[in-house]
């Protein structure tokens, strides 16, 4: 299991604390430093079952600068969104937990983190 975090994020810290409390085995990825490429973002989106706009932090300053709030949310615009996430990783919602069963969750709640744990057999 891997968790994409920003250490400054309280939701990320809470998720890591819960994983630790449950004795889960995981790898931490500081995705602002080890930035995922477009292909990796596509893979994580497939694992999440979401579209890029579903994991975009639209209230970030860079999102406003780019005008993502006005971008179409359709198949034709999908690559534009993915490119923006790769070029501006601060836009990626966090934390993202990739489970051992090939799925992933956005672990912003305790329930979501526990869901990831249940998919790994560590719960």
PDB file of N, CA and C in Angstrom, residues 12-13 19 30-32 34-35 40 45 53 76 95 110 123:
ATOM      1  N   UNK A  12      -3.816  14.328   5.738  1.00  0.00           N
ATOM      2  CA  UNK A  12      -2.747  13.368   5.467  1.00  0.00           C
ATOM      3  C   UNK A  12      -2.156  12.849   6.769  1.00  0.00           C
ATOM      4  N   UNK A  13      -1.895  13.760   7.688  1.00  0.00           N
ATOM      5  CA  UNK A  13      -1.327  13.351   8.975  1.00  0.00           C
ATOM      6  C   UNK A  13      -2.290  12.426   9.718  1.00  0.00           C
ATOM      7  N   UNK A  19      -3.189   4.677   9.919  1.00  0.00           N
ATOM      8  CA  UNK A  19      -2.469   3.528   9.364  1.00  0.00           C
ATOM      9  C   UNK A  19      -1.465   2.986  10.382  1.00  0.00           C
ATOM     10  N   UNK A  30       5.721  11.550  -0.810  1.00  0.00           N
ATOM     11  CA  UNK A  30       5.488  12.989  -0.743  1.00  0.00           C
ATOM     12  C   UNK A  30       5.361  13.470  -2.182  1.00  0.00           C
ATOM     13  N   UNK A  31       4.130  13.474  -2.668  1.00  0.00           N
ATOM     14  CA  UNK A  31       3.896  13.666  -4.095  1.00  0.00           C
ATOM     15  C   UNK A  31       4.232  15.064  -4.604  1.00  0.00           C
ATOM     16  N   UNK A  32       4.414  16.035  -3.710  1.00  0.00           N
ATOM     17  CA  UNK A  32       4.853  17.358  -4.165  1.00  0.00           C
ATOM     18  C   UNK A  32       6.352  17.340  -4.484  1.00  0.00           C
ATOM     19  N   UNK A  34       8.049  14.059  -5.124  1.00  0.00           N
ATOM     20  CA  UNK A  34       8.147  12.958  -6.079  1.00  0.00           C
ATOM     21  C   UNK A  34       6.870  12.991  -6.926  1.00  0.00           C
ATOM     22  N   UNK A  35       6.863  13.911  -7.880  1.00  0.00           N
ATOM     23  CA  UNK A  35       5.655  14.247  -8.642  1.00  0.00           C
ATOM     24  C   UNK A  35       5.271  13.109  -9.593  1.00  0.00           C
ATOM     25  N   UNK A  40       1.091   7.897 -14.636  1.00  0.00           N
ATOM     26  CA  UNK A  40       0.819   7.441 -13.271  1.00  0.00           C
ATOM     27  C   UNK A  40      -0.506   8.025 -12.757  1.00  0.00           C
ATOM     28  N   UNK A  45      -6.156   7.238 -11.372  1.00  0.00           N
ATOM     29  CA  UNK A  45      -7.554   7.557 -11.666  1.00  0.00           C
ATOM     30  C   UNK A  45      -8.341   6.287 -11.982  1.00  0.00           C
ATOM     31  N   UNK A  53     -10.985  15.670 -12.817  1.00  0.00           N
ATOM     32  CA  UNK A  53     -11.638  16.800 -12.148  1.00  0.00           C
ATOM     33  C   UNK A  53     -12.181  16.398 -10.781  1.00  0.00           C
ATOM     34  N   UNK A  76     -13.163  14.917 -23.909  1.00  0.00           N
ATOM     35  CA  UNK A  76     -12.286  15.728 -24.748  1.00  0.00           C
ATOM     36  C   UNK A  76     -11.317  16.564 -23.916  1.00  0.00           C
ATOM     37  N   UNK A  95      -5.170  12.803   1.098  1.00  0.00           N
ATOM     38  CA  UNK A  95      -4.213  11.806   0.640  1.00  0.00           C
ATOM     39  C   UNK A  95      -4.875  10.788  -0.282  1.00  0.00           C
ATOM     40  N   UNK A 110     -11.786   9.070   8.051  1.00  0.00           N
ATOM     41  CA  UNK A 110     -11.385   7.824   8.708  1.00  0.00           C
ATOM     42  C   UNK A 110     -12.018   6.629   8.003  1.00  0.00           C
ATOM     43  N   UNK A 123      -6.439  -4.704   8.015  1.00  0.00           N
ATOM     44  CA  UNK A 123      -7.410  -4.227   9.018  1.00  0.00           C
ATOM     45  C   UNK A 123      -7.699  -5.287  10.045  1.00  0.00           C
TER      46      UNK A 123
END
